[in-house]
Amino acid sequence: MRSYAIDTQDDGLVTYTDNKRWLWLLSLVNPLIPFVGIAGQVITGNELWLLVPLILMFGMGPLLDWTFGEDENNPPEVLVPQLEQDRYYRILTYLTVPLHFIMFFGCAIWVGTQSLPWWGFLALTIAVGFSDGFAINTGHELGHKRTRLETTLAKIVLAVPAYGHFWIEHNRGHHRDVATPEDPASARMGESIYKFARREIPGAFHRAWKIEYERLGRKGASVWGPQNEILQSYVITLVMQLGLIVAFGWIMLPFLVIHNFFSWWVLTSANYIEHYGLLRAKQADGKYERCQPHHSWNANHKYSNLLLFHLQRHSDHHANPTRRYQSLRHFEDLPQLPVGYYGMYVVAYIPWLWFKILDARLLALPHINGDLNKINMDPAHREKLIQKYG
Amino acid sequence: MAEYQCPGCGYIYDETLGDDHEGYPPGMEFDELPDDFVCPDCAVRYKEDFLKNPKQSD
């Protein structure tokens, strides 16, 4: 296995081996999970196989997180430049891009050409939607980078889940406003995921267009022209999705609507979890304090971190958004989730359970220590929460 | 003409070049950038965090 080394004045020879190096290949398997259902159906002739992808995602995710546990391995800071230069890691992110297209079209063709039972159609379509939600994760990793190749790939892969505005919304909107009441992509204490989604999905769309409208205005370019980076991605989506309707008829309409919704829902789920209740303090000048590591929730579970390009090391990501996934670090004493995202998604879908687990953790954080003024709270639940915890 | 660097991610705003992608023309001074300017690359640091002429002070 490749190791990195540097001779330093203070600490002598510093070496590092990434013990997850080859395991990162798992990120190439993840986009293809829906194919397991189709392959099973082809081989056995049994339509029940169409349920397997969803079971794999939501059963295997938490189970393998539990089996393989946590991983607190960090690269030494002096070796991060070497690690970032290692092309192996970025090639994996490039390769996931075509895989999302192959999986999306493969499943669309299957749905368009086979007469599946309604429940098989639904299960496969939802699985494809969830899987392409992870295309947003790939787009996220690529979109934060400075090379033209990577930002272009980000716009391309975001076309699969029909979420081309994410790149601008996330990098320029969410990262600026994170953990404030103004951020539609930061969840408030007392807000269920179902209420959050109704604020997050339209809010993100609106913010992305506002930022792009202002940028194009400064350039003197037309909002409806080719320089609009949201439209660039939307055009690919339009061609793909209209093409499928033309090729396979109206069956594609429910397929695409359900697919797109569940892709967005994966992002909503991640956003809901990542900053729940956390709040940056307002300074005397009216601006918010800079984003600190304690403004994000983290999980160190090995399996889900491999599938998600270390997204769950979220504090370091927000402190250093341009840092590549292989270099993101774990820190002690930060807001930690009890399980990885896959498990937390399921908890989030059951609001009473979410509030029971997360509200206690939130209040117990060292920088909050029970002080409700230091929490991003849903105004509609403020009275009730003060009565309960004040 | 001066350069200003984001202390977080290293993005450099060079007044000579401006930033075409962001719509700031060549020659636009850092002071002329909007007050709510945040780093175009990381969006973590605000305008007042930027360091003037970082290379000279190295």
XYZ file of C-alpha atoms in Angstrom:
448
model
C 0.000 0.000 0.000
C 1.295 3.440 -0.872
C 2.677 5.493 1.969
C 3.548 9.154 2.110
C 6.627 10.540 3.849
C 8.192 13.899 4.576
C 11.263 14.922 6.493
C 10.414 17.750 8.872
C 12.691 19.873 10.983
C 10.660 19.594 14.158
C 9.343 16.034 14.096
C 11.835 14.198 11.898
C 10.425 11.753 9.362
C 6.610 11.796 9.260
C 4.904 8.947 7.412
C 1.287 8.093 6.650
C -0.510 5.177 5.048
C -4.201 5.540 4.213
C -5.688 2.354 5.621
C -8.858 3.039 3.614
C -7.020 3.481 0.290
C -8.461 0.448 -1.521
C -11.708 0.530 0.397
C -12.501 3.832 -1.328
C -13.244 1.655 -4.374
C -16.561 0.959 -2.644
C -17.679 4.403 -3.826
C -17.811 2.873 -7.316
C -20.162 0.102 -6.189
C -22.635 2.417 -4.510
C -24.166 3.994 -7.651
C -24.793 0.542 -9.122
C -26.850 -0.971 -6.273
C -30.200 -0.724 -8.174
C -28.748 -3.092 -10.805
C -28.738 -5.845 -8.162
C -32.538 -5.853 -8.335
C -32.625 -6.117 -12.116
C -29.888 -8.767 -12.224
C -31.731 -10.829 -9.602
C -34.965 -10.587 -11.552
C -33.256 -11.600 -14.795
C -31.464 -14.580 -13.238
C -34.264 -15.956 -11.043
C -37.336 -14.586 -12.830
C -38.645 -13.522 -9.420
C -39.926 -9.934 -9.267
C -39.366 -9.784 -5.520
C -35.744 -9.038 -6.389
C -36.830 -5.502 -7.273
C -37.215 -4.843 -3.528
C -33.632 -5.845 -2.788
C -31.863 -2.536 -3.676
C -33.870 -0.607 -1.085
C -33.244 -3.307 1.505
C -29.527 -3.195 0.713
C -29.395 0.567 1.102
C -31.323 0.936 4.325
C -30.599 -2.434 5.872
C -26.994 -2.933 4.913
C -25.951 0.692 5.510
C -26.657 0.774 9.247
C -25.668 -2.905 9.641
C -22.227 -2.470 8.061
C -21.690 0.755 9.995
C -22.376 -1.219 13.136
C -20.126 -4.087 12.027
C -17.107 -2.045 10.938
C -17.517 0.667 13.562
C -15.749 3.974 13.691
C -12.521 5.109 12.131
C -10.579 7.962 13.672
C -7.560 7.767 11.410
C -6.289 11.236 10.383
C -3.548 12.159 7.919
C -0.771 14.302 9.444
C -1.204 17.894 8.314
C 2.288 18.096 6.755
C 1.423 15.231 4.398
C -1.923 16.611 3.241
C -0.381 18.339 0.169
C 1.034 14.956 -0.976
C -2.235 13.215 -0.284
C -4.171 15.863 -2.239
C -1.802 15.451 -5.191
C -2.363 11.688 -5.384
C -4.494 11.341 -8.502
C -5.948 7.977 -7.484
C -8.472 9.646 -5.194
C -9.800 12.102 -7.719
C -10.052 9.456 -10.437
C -12.561 7.640 -8.234
C -14.739 10.740 -8.106
C -14.465 11.113 -11.900
C -15.484 7.486 -12.429
C -18.627 7.732 -10.307
C -19.962 10.324 -12.796
C -20.518 7.957 -15.767
C -21.681 5.234 -13.355
C -24.634 7.403 -12.293
C -25.593 7.898 -15.949
C -25.264 4.184 -16.726
C -27.370 3.211 -13.734
C -30.017 5.867 -14.449
C -30.421 4.948 -18.117
C -30.121 1.214 -17.452
C -32.971 1.280 -14.967
C -35.042 3.674 -17.092
C -34.749 1.284 -20.041
C -35.723 -1.643 -17.811
C -38.774 0.187 -16.494
C -39.626 1.393 -20.017
C -39.431 -2.008 -21.697
C -40.647 -4.518 -19.059
C -44.123 -4.785 -17.657
C -43.317 -4.713 -13.963
C -45.884 -5.030 -11.171
C -46.710 -1.590 -9.690
C -44.881 -2.330 -6.455
C -41.780 -3.516 -8.330
C -41.843 -0.403 -10.485
C -42.182 1.771 -7.396
C -39.441 0.029 -5.402
C -36.954 0.124 -8.273
C -37.759 3.756 -9.108
C -37.318 4.838 -5.483
C -34.027 2.930 -5.309
C -32.777 4.689 -8.454
C -33.865 7.987 -6.929
C -31.973 7.299 -3.709
C -28.946 6.147 -5.648
C -28.935 9.328 -7.727
C -29.281 11.306 -4.525
C -25.716 10.157 -4.055
C -24.943 11.737 -7.433
C -25.500 14.980 -5.525
C -22.826 13.775 -3.099
C -20.417 13.197 -5.989
C -21.356 16.590 -7.423
C -20.719 18.057 -3.988
C -17.188 16.660 -3.746
C -16.332 17.700 -7.313
C -18.048 21.080 -7.129
C -15.884 22.272 -4.250
C -12.697 21.871 -6.259
C -10.901 24.544 -8.239
C -10.067 22.684 -11.458
C -12.276 23.315 -14.446
C -12.548 19.586 -15.116
C -13.965 18.929 -11.683
C -16.473 21.776 -11.630
C -17.632 20.766 -15.126
C -18.081 17.161 -13.995
C -20.052 18.464 -11.014
C -22.510 20.273 -13.292
C -22.805 17.157 -15.479
C -23.456 14.682 -12.671
C -25.960 17.040 -11.010
C -28.034 16.789 -14.188
C -28.932 13.170 -13.336
C -30.927 14.074 -10.195
C -32.222 17.246 -11.944
C -30.570 19.412 -9.309
C -28.265 21.637 -11.361
C -28.659 24.595 -9.014
C -27.042 22.688 -6.147
C -23.479 23.645 -7.014
C -24.141 27.379 -6.653
C -26.657 27.034 -3.851
C -24.352 24.917 -1.749
C -20.954 26.530 -2.328
C -22.032 30.140 -2.327
C -25.235 30.021 -0.298
C -25.188 27.235 2.246
C -21.495 27.612 3.137
C -21.981 31.353 3.660
C -25.170 31.098 5.722
C -24.678 27.715 7.428
C -25.992 27.314 10.988
C -27.990 30.551 10.912
C -31.772 31.067 10.850
C -31.338 32.547 7.351
C -30.094 29.243 5.910
C -32.856 27.117 4.361
C -30.394 24.180 4.372
C -29.751 24.224 8.152
C -32.456 22.539 10.232
C -33.857 24.205 13.355
C -34.480 22.557 16.704
C -38.094 21.390 16.884
C -38.434 21.289 13.095
C -39.325 17.864 11.703
C -37.742 16.740 8.448
C -41.145 17.029 6.768
C -41.456 20.690 7.734
C -37.776 21.290 6.929
C -38.164 19.884 3.395
C -40.864 22.444 2.609
C -38.457 25.239 3.601
C -35.269 23.679 2.223
C -36.248 22.618 -1.309
C -37.827 25.919 -2.447
C -35.374 27.967 -0.349
C -32.347 26.368 -1.997
C -33.799 26.915 -5.459
C -34.520 30.559 -4.747
C -31.102 31.262 -3.199
C -29.207 29.611 -6.075
C -31.050 31.687 -8.668
C -30.579 34.887 -6.662
C -26.806 34.321 -6.423
C -26.495 33.444 -10.114
C -28.727 36.367 -11.131
C -26.460 38.768 -9.210
C -23.257 37.254 -10.630
C -24.507 37.425 -14.218
C -25.719 40.975 -13.575
C -22.194 42.020 -12.558
C -20.844 40.452 -15.742
C -23.506 42.099 -17.871
C -24.536 38.649 -19.144
C -28.071 37.445 -19.778
C -29.727 35.240 -17.145
C -31.147 33.165 -20.008
C -27.816 32.815 -21.803
C -25.184 30.084 -21.968
C -23.122 31.606 -19.156
C -25.823 30.737 -16.621
C -24.262 27.772 -14.787
C -27.608 26.565 -13.473
C -29.076 26.396 -16.972
C -26.018 24.536 -18.279
C -26.891 21.628 -16.020
C -30.659 21.937 -16.517
C -30.216 21.625 -20.296
C -28.588 18.201 -19.857
C -31.438 17.154 -17.552
C -34.030 18.359 -20.035
C -32.476 16.475 -22.957
C -32.124 13.273 -20.899
C -35.588 13.289 -19.390
C -37.470 14.441 -22.494
C -35.508 11.882 -24.510
C -36.705 9.092 -22.205
C -40.339 10.207 -22.510
C -40.035 10.302 -26.310
C -38.346 6.872 -26.357
C -40.535 4.966 -23.886
C -43.739 6.968 -23.598
C -45.723 8.163 -20.604
C -44.517 5.419 -18.234
C -41.403 7.588 -17.958
C -43.352 10.436 -16.406
C -44.048 8.732 -13.042
C -40.560 7.195 -13.206
C -38.905 10.607 -13.562
C -41.110 12.438 -11.068
C -40.578 9.795 -8.374
C -36.875 9.487 -9.230
C -36.257 13.220 -9.051
C -38.189 13.608 -5.818
C -36.290 10.857 -3.999
C -32.938 12.165 -5.256
C -33.757 15.531 -3.747
C -35.038 13.821 -0.628
C -31.608 12.229 -0.029
C -30.059 15.695 -0.066
C -32.812 17.016 2.201
C -32.088 14.147 4.596
C -28.365 14.927 4.680
C -28.949 18.657 5.088
C -31.437 18.001 7.884
C -28.892 16.007 9.837
C -25.764 18.046 9.253
C -26.499 21.219 11.245
C -29.657 20.467 13.258
C -30.142 23.161 15.915
C -26.587 24.506 15.672
C -26.209 28.282 15.647
C -23.409 30.716 14.882
C -23.399 33.709 17.261
C -24.041 37.190 15.912
C -21.161 39.638 16.381
C -21.409 43.292 17.428
C -21.120 44.352 13.749
C -24.261 42.394 12.895
C -22.403 39.658 11.007
C -22.265 36.065 12.136
C -19.119 34.589 13.641
C -17.140 32.539 11.092
C -18.214 28.932 10.805
C -16.506 26.875 13.531
C -16.056 23.107 13.745
C -18.792 22.918 16.417
C -21.356 24.150 13.888
C -21.703 20.728 12.186
C -22.708 17.238 13.254
C -20.232 14.462 12.467
C -20.111 10.703 12.186
C -16.991 8.622 11.948
C -18.557 5.387 10.830
C -16.283 3.726 8.368
C -18.683 2.137 5.900
C -20.975 5.139 5.344
C -17.974 7.469 5.154
C -16.524 5.337 2.349
C -19.738 5.553 0.352
C -20.107 9.265 1.012
C -16.547 10.504 0.368
C -16.070 11.427 4.044
C -19.092 13.745 3.950
C -19.738 12.835 7.570
C -16.486 14.487 8.625
C -18.569 17.542 8.164
C -16.910 19.975 10.568
C -13.602 19.827 8.753
C -15.443 20.166 5.442
C -17.082 23.413 6.556
C -13.867 24.750 8.037
C -11.937 23.852 4.850
C -14.440 23.423 2.004
C -11.847 23.029 -0.737
C -10.029 20.176 1.065
C -10.280 16.848 -0.792
C -12.201 13.990 0.790
C -9.163 11.821 1.513
C -7.696 14.607 3.660
C -10.720 15.394 5.838
C -10.048 14.886 9.530
C -11.850 13.684 12.600
C -11.691 15.863 15.708
C -12.503 14.977 19.286
C -15.147 16.878 21.271
C -17.265 17.899 18.282
C -20.988 17.289 17.810
C -21.158 13.554 17.058
C -24.118 11.560 15.747
C -24.780 8.209 17.402
C -24.744 6.326 14.060
C -23.803 7.070 10.429
C -26.059 8.943 8.008
C -27.849 5.818 6.763
C -29.075 5.059 10.253
C -29.734 8.728 11.023
C -31.872 9.102 7.894
C -34.212 6.441 9.219
C -34.282 8.134 12.636
C -35.015 11.491 10.977
C -38.048 10.007 9.211
C -39.556 9.254 12.644
C -39.716 12.771 14.157
C -40.504 11.847 17.786
C -37.509 9.517 17.848
C -35.277 12.126 16.218
C -36.264 14.809 18.766
C -35.804 12.371 21.641
C -32.238 11.481 20.597
C -30.964 14.708 19.049
C -32.475 17.362 21.341
C -30.721 15.820 24.343
C -27.420 15.626 22.449
C -27.781 19.196 21.230
C -28.396 20.621 24.697
C -25.479 18.633 26.115
C -22.905 20.047 23.658
C -20.122 21.826 25.584
C -20.569 25.162 23.777
C -24.341 25.126 24.379
C -24.519 23.560 27.847
C -28.300 23.848 28.090
C -28.435 27.490 26.935
C -31.408 27.721 24.582
C -30.192 31.111 23.304
C -27.328 29.339 21.605
C -29.613 27.113 19.548
C -31.120 27.646 16.098
C -34.753 27.083 17.065
C -37.950 26.800 15.064
C -39.918 29.932 16.104
C -43.158 27.927 15.954
C -41.854 25.571 18.654
C -39.937 28.110 20.738
C -42.508 28.413 23.569
C -42.913 24.681 23.858
C -39.165 24.024 23.842
C -38.532 26.720 26.476
C -41.221 25.180 28.695
C -39.674 21.771 28.270
C -35.958 22.574 28.540
C -35.729 26.190 29.796
C -2.638 47.328 -7.509
C -2.513 44.781 -4.738
C -3.362 41.134 -4.107
C -5.661 39.963 -1.338
C -5.708 36.389 -0.094
C -8.317 34.371 1.749
C -6.641 33.192 4.968
C -8.732 30.025 4.945
C -8.448 28.484 1.495
C -5.781 30.584 -0.244
C -7.988 32.147 -2.951
C -6.309 35.294 -4.269
C -8.088 38.399 -5.505
C -5.626 40.207 -7.758
C -6.767 43.783 -8.436
C -4.881 43.804 -11.746
C -6.830 40.801 -13.029
C -10.118 41.221 -11.190
C -12.207 38.024 -11.234
C -13.919 37.474 -14.547
C -16.042 34.549 -13.361
C -17.439 36.594 -10.491
C -17.965 39.646 -12.669
C -15.263 41.880 -11.167
C -13.377 43.545 -14.074
C -9.583 43.925 -14.273
C -8.440 46.903 -12.256
C -11.337 46.749 -9.796
C -9.962 47.561 -6.372
C -10.586 45.274 -3.438
C -12.227 48.168 -1.572
C -14.763 48.483 -4.381
C -15.988 44.913 -3.922
C -19.400 44.693 -2.244
C -19.395 44.867 1.579
C -21.012 41.446 1.796
C -18.282 39.890 -0.369
C -17.324 36.414 0.818
C -14.498 34.272 -0.515
C -15.678 32.949 -3.925
C -13.937 29.609 -3.346
C -14.754 28.661 0.254
C -17.461 31.169 1.321
C -16.168 30.799 4.893
C -14.201 34.070 5.133
C -15.563 37.599 4.795
C -14.036 40.565 3.016
C -12.420 41.964 6.170
C -10.593 38.666 6.780
C -8.567 38.919 3.569
C -4.812 39.533 3.864
C -3.219 42.225 1.706
C -0.180 41.280 -0.407
C 0.416 37.900 1.244
C 3.426 37.064 -0.946
C 5.334 40.172 0.134
C 4.794 39.433 3.799
C 6.019 35.827 3.459
